[in-house]
Amino acid sequence: MKKKIAVIGSGFSGLSAAAYLAKAGNDVQVFEKHDQPGGRARQFSTQQGYIFDMGPSWYWMPDVIESFFADFGYKTADFFELISLNPQFELIFSEEKINVPESIEELKILFEQIEKGAGLQLEKFMQSAKFKYEVGMKDFVNKPCHNWLEFISPKIAKSALKLDLLTNFRTYVGKYFKNEKLRTLMEFPVIFLGASPKNIPALYSLMNYGGYALGTHYPKGGFYQLVLAMKKVAENQGAAFHFNKTVENINTDNGKVRSLTINGETYEFDAVVASSDYHHTETLLNKAYRNYSEEYWQNRTFAPSSLIYYLGINQTIPGLKHHTLFFEHDLDEHIDCIYGEKKWPEKPLFYVCCPSKTDHAVAPKDKENLFLLMPLAIGINDDESVRKKYLAEMISRIERHTGLTNLLSKIEYRKSYCVSDFISDYNAYGGNAYGLANTLSQTAVLKPKIRNKKLKNLFYTGQLTVPGPGVPPSIISGKIVANEIIKFKNEVL
């Protein structure tokens, strides 16, 4: 007999969980509060002809994403064209620009030009990072993390020292490279894991391999193509999607979830998977059935929020790459504003995505599509005046980089998105954009649990639980939860 399972939210973890659960023969119903799937990865169009991805824009770890489709007999190429970017991105310093080439061999040459011996050091770094990637992404991150016993295996035990779990990322990078710009280049990928490189385990050098070695890609038509492809896969397994549906309450009885209240109506289910914000999901429960208290969440270290601008520019911008990182100022100063003082940065670092450099369909002819993102502390004031101040700051630095003037006057479409928008649209705790920080004290078993401790048929998935923030980890998270339900079907349903 088919079991009826509800999935709350259609972000990457929800899409993934829905596909795997439906494939196992369950009646899967996905409820999404917005009018389209994707969560933070939604997309919108403007009257002027611009198409904006709202969230993720770095297509890294392509093998992990490919693995999802392979589990259902597909390839990403069945759904969209994947373009390898060359250069992968440009990094702007105060007196120098570094273009990261597509080829790892060319990257070694670049490192050697900047610092004598750094080419060989990069090769050694990437050999170690590849090992961490292969062990980490295949053995480490696929655990449900109920307890530490899951990690007691000959392979993991043998690999423990090589995974560098107890070394911080900054110290680790410093062993290989002395040049400050090269260190920044290697530290950049972990910034969005939610903490300073001083507090992130060196294990996460696996991200350098997943990015620099495996390449930076772009799905033609925008990142939203991945959302549509995963939705299609889930539907092909039998999952059904319902939009403009807000889950208002999780109703329980006798140690189990019995039903959901959605838009004022009550629907019964055998199990529920919440890919919605973990903290928000628990507010839909009676306090007695919550895994964690308010004090618990207040004491967590969250990944950053962001100030985002979606801009339509009525001219082309020569000299701007698909991905550009503006790192003219001190990295640690900005990081301290996020995690230490929790204030708007005085000398911000920021990122610009210009997908119209690669994909002419996302902007009208001879115009540019710009996505500006500046990492921020969660929970800070983000009124319109402060947003505009930082827009002007970012635009002036883009002008300095490209040699253009009066770019503000060339903006024919603008939309800002910040802390309060993450709260209103996604119920994101503190307005976080990326979930919980991947610090050592919030890794694996120490993350919020994927199962409710008091309701045996309620599960959690997504960036606030295992394995953590990012698109590939969220896809893995959905698979982990689906496998738990499938494995223990008779026990929990």
Short mmCIF file of C-alpha atoms in Angstrom, two decimals:
data_model
loop_
_atom_site.label_atom_id
_atom_site.label_comp_id
_atom_site.label_asym_id
_atom_site.label_seq_id
_atom_site.Cartn_x
_atom_site.Cartn_y
_atom_site.Cartn_z
CA MET A 1 0.00 0.00 0.00
CA LYS A 2 1.33 3.44 -0.95
CA LYS A 3 2.27 5.72 1.91
CA LYS A 4 1.27 9.36 1.65
CA ILE A 5 4.21 11.68 2.33
CA ALA A 6 4.18 15.48 2.40
CA VAL A 7 7.26 17.52 1.53
CA ILE A 8 7.19 21.11 2.81
CA GLY A 9 9.11 23.39 0.44
CA SER A 10 10.58 22.83 -3.02
CA GLY A 11 14.14 24.03 -2.63
CA PHE A 12 16.90 21.66 -3.72
CA SER A 13 16.60 19.40 -0.66
CA GLY A 14 12.81 19.20 -1.06
CA LEU A 15 13.06 18.43 -4.78
CA SER A 16 15.65 15.74 -4.06
CA ALA A 17 13.68 14.13 -1.23
CA ALA A 18 10.49 14.15 -3.31
CA ALA A 19 12.17 12.43 -6.26
CA TYR A 20 13.73 9.64 -4.19
CA LEU A 21 10.61 9.05 -2.09
CA ALA A 22 8.38 8.91 -5.15
CA LYS A 23 10.77 6.53 -6.88
CA ALA A 24 10.40 4.20 -3.88
CA GLY A 25 6.66 3.99 -4.56
CA ASN A 26 5.26 6.56 -2.16
CA ASP A 27 2.49 9.05 -2.85
CA VAL A 28 4.51 12.28 -2.55
CA GLN A 29 2.83 15.69 -2.35
CA VAL A 30 5.06 18.79 -2.34
CA PHE A 31 3.69 22.04 -0.89
CA GLU A 32 5.37 25.33 -1.81
CA LYS A 33 4.35 28.76 -0.48
CA HIS A 34 5.56 30.54 -3.64
CA ASP A 35 4.14 30.30 -7.14
CA GLN A 36 7.14 28.37 -8.48
CA PRO A 37 9.65 25.77 -7.27
CA GLY A 38 13.25 26.40 -6.22
CA GLY A 39 13.16 28.24 -2.91
CA ARG A 40 16.20 30.53 -2.86
CA ALA A 41 16.94 29.40 -6.42
CA ARG A 42 13.78 30.89 -7.95
CA GLN A 43 13.91 32.97 -11.10
CA PHE A 44 11.99 36.03 -12.28
CA SER A 45 11.63 38.03 -15.50
CA THR A 46 11.07 41.74 -16.06
CA GLN A 47 9.05 43.73 -18.58
CA GLN A 48 12.33 45.02 -20.05
CA GLY A 49 13.37 41.48 -20.98
CA TYR A 50 15.81 40.56 -18.19
CA ILE A 51 15.80 37.11 -16.58
CA PHE A 52 17.29 36.92 -13.08
CA ASP A 53 18.28 33.89 -11.02
CA MET A 54 17.45 34.94 -7.47
CA GLY A 55 20.03 32.90 -5.61
CA PRO A 56 22.74 30.35 -6.43
CA SER A 57 24.99 31.17 -9.37
CA TRP A 58 28.13 29.04 -8.76
CA TYR A 59 27.65 25.65 -10.40
CA TRP A 60 30.35 23.65 -8.62
CA MET A 61 30.77 19.93 -7.84
CA PRO A 62 29.12 18.93 -11.13
CA ASP A 63 29.70 15.24 -10.40
CA VAL A 64 27.45 15.40 -7.31
CA ILE A 65 24.66 17.00 -9.34
CA GLU A 66 25.20 14.51 -12.17
CA SER A 67 24.93 11.68 -9.64
CA PHE A 68 21.41 12.79 -8.68
CA PHE A 69 20.22 12.51 -12.27
CA ALA A 70 22.04 9.20 -12.78
CA ASP A 71 20.05 7.71 -9.89
CA PHE A 72 16.95 8.12 -12.06
CA GLY A 73 18.46 7.10 -15.38
CA TYR A 74 19.11 10.62 -16.67
CA LYS A 75 21.98 12.98 -17.41
CA THR A 76 21.98 16.74 -16.90
CA ALA A 77 22.40 16.99 -20.68
CA ASP A 78 18.87 15.56 -21.00
CA PHE A 79 17.57 18.80 -19.50
CA PHE A 80 20.03 21.64 -20.07
CA GLU A 81 23.33 22.61 -21.65
CA LEU A 82 26.17 23.04 -19.18
CA ILE A 83 28.82 25.59 -20.17
CA SER A 84 32.31 25.48 -18.66
CA LEU A 85 33.45 29.01 -17.87
CA ASN A 86 36.89 30.25 -18.90
CA PRO A 87 38.07 32.08 -16.92
CA GLN A 88 36.18 30.56 -14.03
CA PHE A 89 36.13 33.98 -12.39
CA GLU A 90 38.18 37.13 -11.89
CA LEU A 91 39.45 38.27 -8.50
CA ILE A 92 40.00 42.04 -8.13
CA PHE A 93 42.59 43.27 -5.64
CA SER A 94 43.55 46.89 -4.99
CA GLU A 95 46.48 46.81 -7.43
CA GLU A 96 46.10 43.54 -9.29
CA LYS A 97 43.58 41.29 -11.05
CA ILE A 98 43.74 37.50 -11.13
CA ASN A 99 41.81 35.48 -13.69
CA VAL A 100 41.30 31.88 -12.60
CA PRO A 101 41.68 29.75 -15.76
CA GLU A 102 39.48 26.81 -16.67
CA SER A 103 42.43 24.38 -16.71
CA ILE A 104 44.13 23.31 -13.48
CA GLU A 105 47.42 23.09 -15.41
CA GLU A 106 47.09 26.74 -16.40
CA LEU A 107 46.23 27.59 -12.80
CA LYS A 108 49.50 25.97 -11.66
CA ILE A 109 51.39 28.17 -14.12
CA LEU A 110 49.58 31.24 -12.79
CA PHE A 111 50.45 30.35 -9.19
CA GLU A 112 54.10 29.85 -10.12
CA GLN A 113 54.18 33.30 -11.77
CA ILE A 114 52.84 34.91 -8.59
CA GLU A 115 54.98 32.97 -6.09
CA LYS A 116 58.02 30.85 -6.86
CA GLY A 117 57.30 27.21 -6.02
CA ALA A 118 53.56 27.81 -5.67
CA GLY A 119 52.75 25.78 -8.80
CA LEU A 120 54.10 22.60 -7.20
CA GLN A 121 52.45 23.53 -3.92
CA LEU A 122 49.11 23.89 -5.69
CA GLU A 123 49.55 20.42 -7.16
CA LYS A 124 50.20 19.00 -3.67
CA PHE A 125 47.27 20.98 -2.22
CA MET A 126 44.91 19.68 -4.90
CA GLN A 127 46.09 16.08 -4.48
CA SER A 128 45.16 16.31 -0.81
CA ALA A 129 41.93 18.18 -1.63
CA LYS A 130 40.98 15.50 -4.15
CA PHE A 131 41.42 12.82 -1.48
CA LYS A 132 39.22 14.81 0.93
CA TYR A 133 36.67 15.34 -1.83
CA GLU A 134 36.49 11.65 -2.71
CA VAL A 135 36.26 10.51 0.90
CA GLY A 136 34.22 13.47 2.10
CA MET A 137 31.64 13.60 -0.69
CA LYS A 138 31.25 9.82 -0.95
CA ASP A 139 31.64 8.53 2.60
CA PHE A 140 31.50 11.47 5.01
CA VAL A 141 28.58 13.64 3.87
CA ASN A 142 26.16 10.82 3.06
CA LYS A 143 25.66 9.86 6.70
CA PRO A 144 22.36 10.63 8.48
CA CYS A 145 24.50 11.61 11.50
CA HIS A 146 22.35 10.13 14.24
CA ASN A 147 25.53 9.30 16.19
CA TRP A 148 29.30 9.04 15.85
CA LEU A 149 29.18 5.26 15.40
CA GLU A 150 28.24 5.85 11.76
CA PHE A 151 31.77 7.09 11.18
CA ILE A 152 33.47 4.01 12.59
CA SER A 153 34.58 2.22 9.46
CA PRO A 154 38.01 1.00 8.36
CA LYS A 155 38.08 3.45 5.44
CA ILE A 156 37.12 6.52 7.47
CA ALA A 157 39.38 5.52 10.37
CA LYS A 158 42.27 5.04 7.97
CA SER A 159 41.52 8.41 6.38
CA ALA A 160 40.97 10.39 9.59
CA LEU A 161 44.35 12.12 9.76
CA LYS A 162 44.35 12.93 6.06
CA LEU A 163 40.96 14.64 6.40
CA ASP A 164 42.53 17.33 8.62
CA LEU A 165 39.42 17.78 10.73
CA LEU A 166 41.29 19.37 13.61
CA THR A 167 43.31 21.89 11.58
CA ASN A 168 41.69 25.20 10.70
CA PHE A 169 41.50 26.18 7.05
CA ARG A 170 43.61 29.34 7.35
CA THR A 171 46.53 27.56 9.01
CA TYR A 172 46.25 24.77 6.46
CA VAL A 173 46.37 27.13 3.45
CA GLY A 174 49.30 28.99 5.05
CA LYS A 175 51.35 25.78 5.00
CA TYR A 176 51.22 25.80 1.22
CA PHE A 177 51.23 29.46 0.18
CA LYS A 178 52.85 32.64 1.52
CA ASN A 179 51.55 35.17 -1.00
CA GLU A 180 48.55 36.96 0.48
CA LYS A 181 46.60 37.06 -2.79
CA LEU A 182 47.06 33.33 -3.34
CA ARG A 183 45.93 32.62 0.20
CA THR A 184 42.83 34.76 -0.37
CA LEU A 185 42.16 32.93 -3.62
CA MET A 186 42.29 29.60 -1.79
CA GLU A 187 40.24 30.83 1.18
CA PHE A 188 37.45 32.36 -0.89
CA PRO A 189 35.47 29.12 -1.48
CA VAL A 190 34.88 28.54 2.24
CA ILE A 191 33.62 32.05 3.07
CA PHE A 192 30.05 31.07 2.26
CA LEU A 193 30.29 28.03 4.52
CA GLY A 194 29.49 30.51 7.23
CA ALA A 195 32.57 31.35 9.23
CA SER A 196 36.05 32.78 9.07
CA PRO A 197 38.67 30.48 7.50
CA LYS A 198 40.16 30.49 11.02
CA ASN A 199 37.11 28.54 12.25
CA ILE A 200 36.45 26.20 9.32
CA PRO A 201 38.05 22.71 9.37
CA ALA A 202 40.72 22.11 6.73
CA LEU A 203 38.56 19.22 5.52
CA TYR A 204 36.76 21.83 3.41
CA SER A 205 39.72 22.21 1.09
CA LEU A 206 37.60 19.66 -0.75
CA MET A 207 35.68 22.71 -2.03
CA ASN A 208 38.80 23.97 -3.79
CA TYR A 209 38.92 20.69 -5.66
CA GLY A 210 35.17 20.69 -6.32
CA GLY A 211 35.49 24.18 -7.78
CA TYR A 212 38.92 24.92 -9.22
CA ALA A 213 39.78 21.39 -10.36
CA LEU A 214 36.33 20.25 -11.52
CA GLY A 215 35.57 23.65 -12.99
CA THR A 216 32.97 26.39 -12.72
CA HIS A 217 29.95 25.89 -14.93
CA TYR A 218 26.79 27.66 -16.01
CA PRO A 219 23.51 26.02 -17.07
CA LYS A 220 22.32 27.80 -20.21
CA GLY A 221 19.09 29.60 -19.38
CA GLY A 222 20.22 30.18 -15.79
CA PHE A 223 20.62 28.18 -12.59
CA TYR A 224 16.84 27.79 -12.51
CA GLN A 225 17.22 25.17 -15.24
CA LEU A 226 18.54 22.82 -12.55
CA VAL A 227 15.41 23.47 -10.47
CA LEU A 228 13.13 22.72 -13.43
CA ALA A 229 15.10 19.59 -14.28
CA MET A 230 14.90 18.22 -10.73
CA LYS A 231 11.18 19.00 -10.58
CA LYS A 232 10.67 17.11 -13.85
CA VAL A 233 12.59 14.12 -12.49
CA ALA A 234 10.44 14.12 -9.33
CA GLU A 235 7.24 14.38 -11.38
CA ASN A 236 8.38 11.55 -13.61
CA GLN A 237 8.59 9.40 -10.46
CA GLY A 238 5.02 10.39 -9.57
CA ALA A 239 5.51 13.32 -7.16
CA ALA A 240 2.87 16.08 -7.33
CA PHE A 241 3.58 19.77 -6.74
CA HIS A 242 1.20 22.32 -5.22
CA PHE A 243 2.10 26.04 -5.35
CA ASN A 244 0.84 29.03 -3.35
CA LYS A 245 0.31 26.61 -0.48
CA THR A 246 1.44 27.77 2.96
CA VAL A 247 1.76 25.15 5.71
CA GLU A 248 0.29 26.79 8.81
CA ASN A 249 0.38 23.99 11.36
CA ILE A 250 1.76 20.49 11.91
CA ASN A 251 -0.93 18.50 13.75
CA THR A 252 0.11 15.62 15.99
CA ASP A 253 -1.46 12.77 17.94
CA ASN A 254 -0.04 9.90 19.93
CA GLY A 255 3.60 10.50 19.04
CA LYS A 256 3.08 11.00 15.32
CA VAL A 257 2.27 13.72 12.83
CA ARG A 258 -1.28 13.12 11.64
CA SER A 259 -1.95 16.04 9.33
CA LEU A 260 -0.94 19.45 8.02
CA THR A 261 -3.03 22.60 8.00
CA ILE A 262 -2.43 24.22 4.59
CA ASN A 263 -4.19 27.44 3.55
CA GLY A 264 -6.81 26.75 6.22
CA GLU A 265 -7.50 23.17 5.08
CA THR A 266 -6.41 19.96 6.84
CA TYR A 267 -4.69 17.12 4.94
CA GLU A 268 -3.64 13.78 6.46
CA PHE A 269 -0.25 12.18 5.80
CA ASP A 270 1.74 9.15 6.90
CA ALA A 271 4.96 11.16 7.14
CA VAL A 272 6.24 14.70 6.65
CA VAL A 273 9.59 15.92 5.30
CA ALA A 274 10.29 19.58 6.08
CA SER A 275 12.74 21.21 3.68
CA SER A 276 11.51 24.56 4.98
CA ASP A 277 13.61 26.53 7.46
CA TYR A 278 14.24 24.15 10.39
CA HIS A 279 13.56 26.73 13.10
CA HIS A 280 10.39 27.93 11.38
CA THR A 281 9.16 24.35 10.90
CA GLU A 282 9.42 23.77 14.63
CA THR A 283 7.28 26.84 15.35
CA LEU A 284 4.48 25.00 13.51
CA LEU A 285 4.61 22.37 16.27
CA ASN A 286 3.48 22.44 19.87
CA LYS A 287 6.54 23.37 21.99
CA ALA A 288 6.52 19.93 23.61
CA TYR A 289 7.35 18.31 20.26
CA ARG A 290 10.17 20.58 19.13
CA ASN A 291 13.72 19.24 18.87
CA TYR A 292 15.31 22.54 19.92
CA SER A 293 14.57 25.56 22.09
CA GLU A 294 14.84 29.23 21.12
CA GLU A 295 17.99 29.40 23.25
CA TYR A 296 19.55 26.64 21.12
CA TRP A 297 19.04 28.62 17.91
CA GLN A 298 20.27 31.84 19.50
CA ASN A 299 23.54 30.09 20.35
CA ARG A 300 24.17 28.71 16.85
CA THR A 301 26.66 30.29 14.44
CA PHE A 302 24.83 31.07 11.24
CA ALA A 303 26.24 31.54 7.78
CA PRO A 304 25.87 35.08 6.41
CA SER A 305 22.88 36.86 5.09
CA SER A 306 23.40 38.97 1.96
CA LEU A 307 22.55 42.23 0.30
CA ILE A 308 21.63 41.35 -3.28
CA TYR A 309 20.86 43.66 -6.19
CA TYR A 310 19.33 42.52 -9.46
CA LEU A 311 20.20 45.15 -12.07
CA GLY A 312 19.33 45.63 -15.72
CA ILE A 313 21.95 47.84 -17.40
CA ASN A 314 21.05 49.50 -20.71
CA GLN A 315 24.53 49.13 -22.17
CA THR A 316 27.24 46.51 -22.38
CA ILE A 317 30.03 46.52 -19.78
CA PRO A 318 33.38 45.65 -21.38
CA GLY A 319 35.96 44.10 -19.09
CA LEU A 320 33.49 42.39 -16.76
CA LYS A 321 33.61 38.59 -16.53
CA HIS A 322 30.75 36.16 -15.82
CA HIS A 323 31.92 35.94 -12.17
CA THR A 324 33.94 38.75 -10.54
CA LEU A 325 35.01 39.01 -6.89
CA PHE A 326 35.84 42.48 -5.58
CA PHE A 327 38.40 41.87 -2.83
CA GLU A 328 40.25 45.20 -2.77
CA HIS A 329 39.89 45.44 1.02
CA ASP A 330 40.89 43.26 3.96
CA LEU A 331 39.05 39.94 4.11
CA ASP A 332 39.21 39.62 7.89
CA GLU A 333 37.72 43.09 8.46
CA HIS A 334 34.65 42.16 6.46
CA ILE A 335 34.40 38.73 8.12
CA ASP A 336 34.59 40.36 11.57
CA CYS A 337 31.64 42.59 10.66
CA ILE A 338 29.65 39.44 9.89
CA TYR A 339 30.57 37.23 12.85
CA GLY A 340 32.13 39.56 15.40
CA GLU A 341 30.68 43.06 15.52
CA LYS A 342 27.63 42.10 13.44
CA LYS A 343 27.35 45.39 11.62
CA TRP A 344 27.40 46.72 8.07
CA PRO A 345 31.02 46.64 6.78
CA GLU A 346 32.93 49.88 6.29
CA LYS A 347 35.10 48.37 3.55
CA PRO A 348 32.95 45.67 2.00
CA LEU A 349 33.94 42.84 -0.28
CA PHE A 350 31.34 41.77 -2.82
CA TYR A 351 30.62 39.55 -5.80
CA VAL A 352 29.20 40.33 -9.25
CA CYS A 353 27.63 37.82 -11.61
CA CYS A 354 27.09 38.96 -15.20
CA PRO A 355 25.47 35.92 -16.87
CA SER A 356 24.72 37.92 -20.03
CA LYS A 357 28.44 37.55 -20.83
CA THR A 358 27.76 33.84 -21.37
CA ASP A 359 24.03 33.70 -22.11
CA HIS A 360 22.51 36.39 -24.33
CA ALA A 361 18.99 35.17 -23.53
CA VAL A 362 19.05 36.64 -20.00
CA ALA A 363 19.28 40.28 -21.14
CA PRO A 364 18.10 42.28 -24.17
CA LYS A 365 20.60 42.81 -27.00
CA ASP A 366 23.52 45.11 -26.09
CA LYS A 367 22.46 45.22 -22.43
CA GLU A 368 23.74 43.47 -19.30
CA ASN A 369 22.22 41.43 -16.51
CA LEU A 370 24.00 42.08 -13.18
CA PHE A 371 23.62 40.22 -9.89
CA LEU A 372 25.47 41.93 -7.01
CA LEU A 373 25.94 40.14 -3.69
CA MET A 374 27.57 41.38 -0.48
CA PRO A 375 27.74 38.98 2.53
CA LEU A 376 26.26 40.42 5.73
CA ALA A 377 25.64 39.60 9.36
CA ILE A 378 22.22 38.13 10.06
CA GLY A 379 19.60 40.11 11.97
CA ILE A 380 20.81 43.62 11.09
CA ASN A 381 18.74 46.58 9.93
CA ASP A 382 18.43 46.69 6.14
CA ASP A 383 16.25 49.68 5.34
CA GLU A 384 16.18 51.13 1.83
CA SER A 385 18.58 53.98 2.56
CA VAL A 386 21.40 51.70 3.72
CA ARG A 387 20.81 49.37 0.77
CA LYS A 388 21.14 52.29 -1.66
CA LYS A 389 24.33 53.45 0.04
CA TYR A 390 26.01 50.12 -0.60
CA LEU A 391 24.66 49.93 -4.14
CA ALA A 392 26.45 53.20 -4.87
CA GLU A 393 29.63 51.81 -3.27
CA MET A 394 29.54 48.64 -5.37
CA ILE A 395 28.73 50.48 -8.61
CA SER A 396 31.63 52.91 -8.08
CA ARG A 397 34.05 50.00 -7.73
CA ILE A 398 32.66 48.32 -10.85
CA GLU A 399 33.25 51.63 -12.65
CA ARG A 400 36.82 51.78 -11.37
CA HIS A 401 37.42 48.22 -12.58
CA THR A 402 35.84 48.68 -16.03
CA GLY A 403 36.74 52.32 -16.71
CA LEU A 404 33.08 53.25 -17.22
CA THR A 405 31.30 56.25 -15.70
CA ASN A 406 27.71 57.09 -14.74
CA LEU A 407 26.67 53.45 -14.43
CA LEU A 408 23.97 54.35 -11.90
CA SER A 409 22.22 56.35 -14.61
CA LYS A 410 22.35 53.32 -16.94
CA ILE A 411 20.27 51.14 -14.60
CA GLU A 412 16.87 50.58 -16.20
CA TYR A 413 15.78 47.86 -13.77
CA ARG A 414 16.71 47.41 -10.12
CA LYS A 415 15.50 45.24 -7.29
CA SER A 416 17.17 44.79 -3.93
CA TYR A 417 16.96 41.77 -1.64
CA CYS A 418 18.30 41.59 1.90
CA VAL A 419 17.90 40.32 5.47
CA SER A 420 14.21 41.16 5.90
CA ASP A 421 13.38 39.62 2.50
CA PHE A 422 15.00 36.32 3.45
CA ILE A 423 12.82 36.35 6.56
CA SER A 424 9.56 37.20 4.79
CA ASP A 425 10.08 34.92 1.78
CA TYR A 426 11.75 31.90 3.38
CA ASN A 427 11.13 32.30 7.14
CA ALA A 428 14.93 32.22 7.34
CA TYR A 429 16.21 32.46 10.89
CA GLY A 430 17.75 35.93 11.35
CA GLY A 431 17.51 36.39 7.59
CA ASN A 432 20.35 33.94 6.95
CA ALA A 433 21.03 33.13 3.31
CA TYR A 434 23.12 29.95 3.62
CA GLY A 435 22.07 28.03 6.74
CA LEU A 436 24.34 27.09 9.63
CA ALA A 437 28.07 27.71 9.56
CA ASN A 438 30.17 24.61 8.96
CA THR A 439 32.34 25.12 12.03
CA LEU A 440 33.82 22.06 13.75
CA SER A 441 31.29 22.40 16.61
CA GLN A 442 28.46 22.37 14.04
CA THR A 443 29.66 19.53 11.82
CA ALA A 444 28.10 16.11 11.20
CA VAL A 445 26.49 14.70 14.39
CA LEU A 446 26.65 18.19 15.96
CA LYS A 447 24.21 19.64 13.41
CA PRO A 448 20.43 19.71 14.02
CA LYS A 449 19.03 16.19 13.64
CA ILE A 450 17.19 15.04 10.54
CA ARG A 451 14.57 13.20 12.64
CA ASN A 452 12.24 14.64 15.20
CA LYS A 453 13.07 13.07 18.56
CA LYS A 454 9.44 12.87 19.73
CA LEU A 455 7.48 12.42 16.50
CA LYS A 456 8.77 9.40 14.64
CA ASN A 457 7.35 10.35 11.24
CA LEU A 458 8.62 13.95 11.03
CA PHE A 459 11.90 14.58 9.24
CA TYR A 460 14.01 17.65 8.40
CA THR A 461 16.20 18.30 5.38
CA GLY A 462 18.14 21.21 3.90
CA GLN A 463 20.92 23.61 4.73
CA LEU A 464 20.24 23.79 8.48
CA THR A 465 20.86 20.08 8.93
CA VAL A 466 23.31 17.56 7.43
CA PRO A 467 25.46 17.83 5.44
CA GLY A 468 25.22 21.66 5.35
CA PRO A 469 24.92 24.73 3.12
CA GLY A 470 25.25 24.80 -0.66
CA VAL A 471 23.40 23.32 -3.63
CA PRO A 472 25.17 19.90 -3.85
CA PRO A 473 24.94 19.36 -0.04
CA SER A 474 21.23 20.23 -0.14
CA ILE A 475 20.64 17.69 -2.90
CA ILE A 476 22.51 15.11 -0.81
CA SER A 477 20.46 16.11 2.26
CA GLY A 478 17.22 15.27 0.46
CA LYS A 479 18.58 11.88 -0.52
CA ILE A 480 19.75 11.13 3.04
CA VAL A 481 16.29 11.85 4.47
CA ALA A 482 14.51 9.88 1.75
CA ASN A 483 16.78 6.89 2.39
CA GLU A 484 16.05 7.05 6.12
CA ILE A 485 12.30 6.93 5.49
CA ILE A 486 12.66 4.14 2.92
CA LYS A 487 14.99 2.15 5.19
CA PHE A 488 12.80 2.42 8.27
CA LYS A 489 9.44 2.54 6.49
CA ASN A 490 7.67 0.02 8.72
CA GLU A 491 8.99 1.67 11.85
CA VAL A 492 8.10 5.30 11.09
CA LEU A 493 5.05 5.19 8.79
#
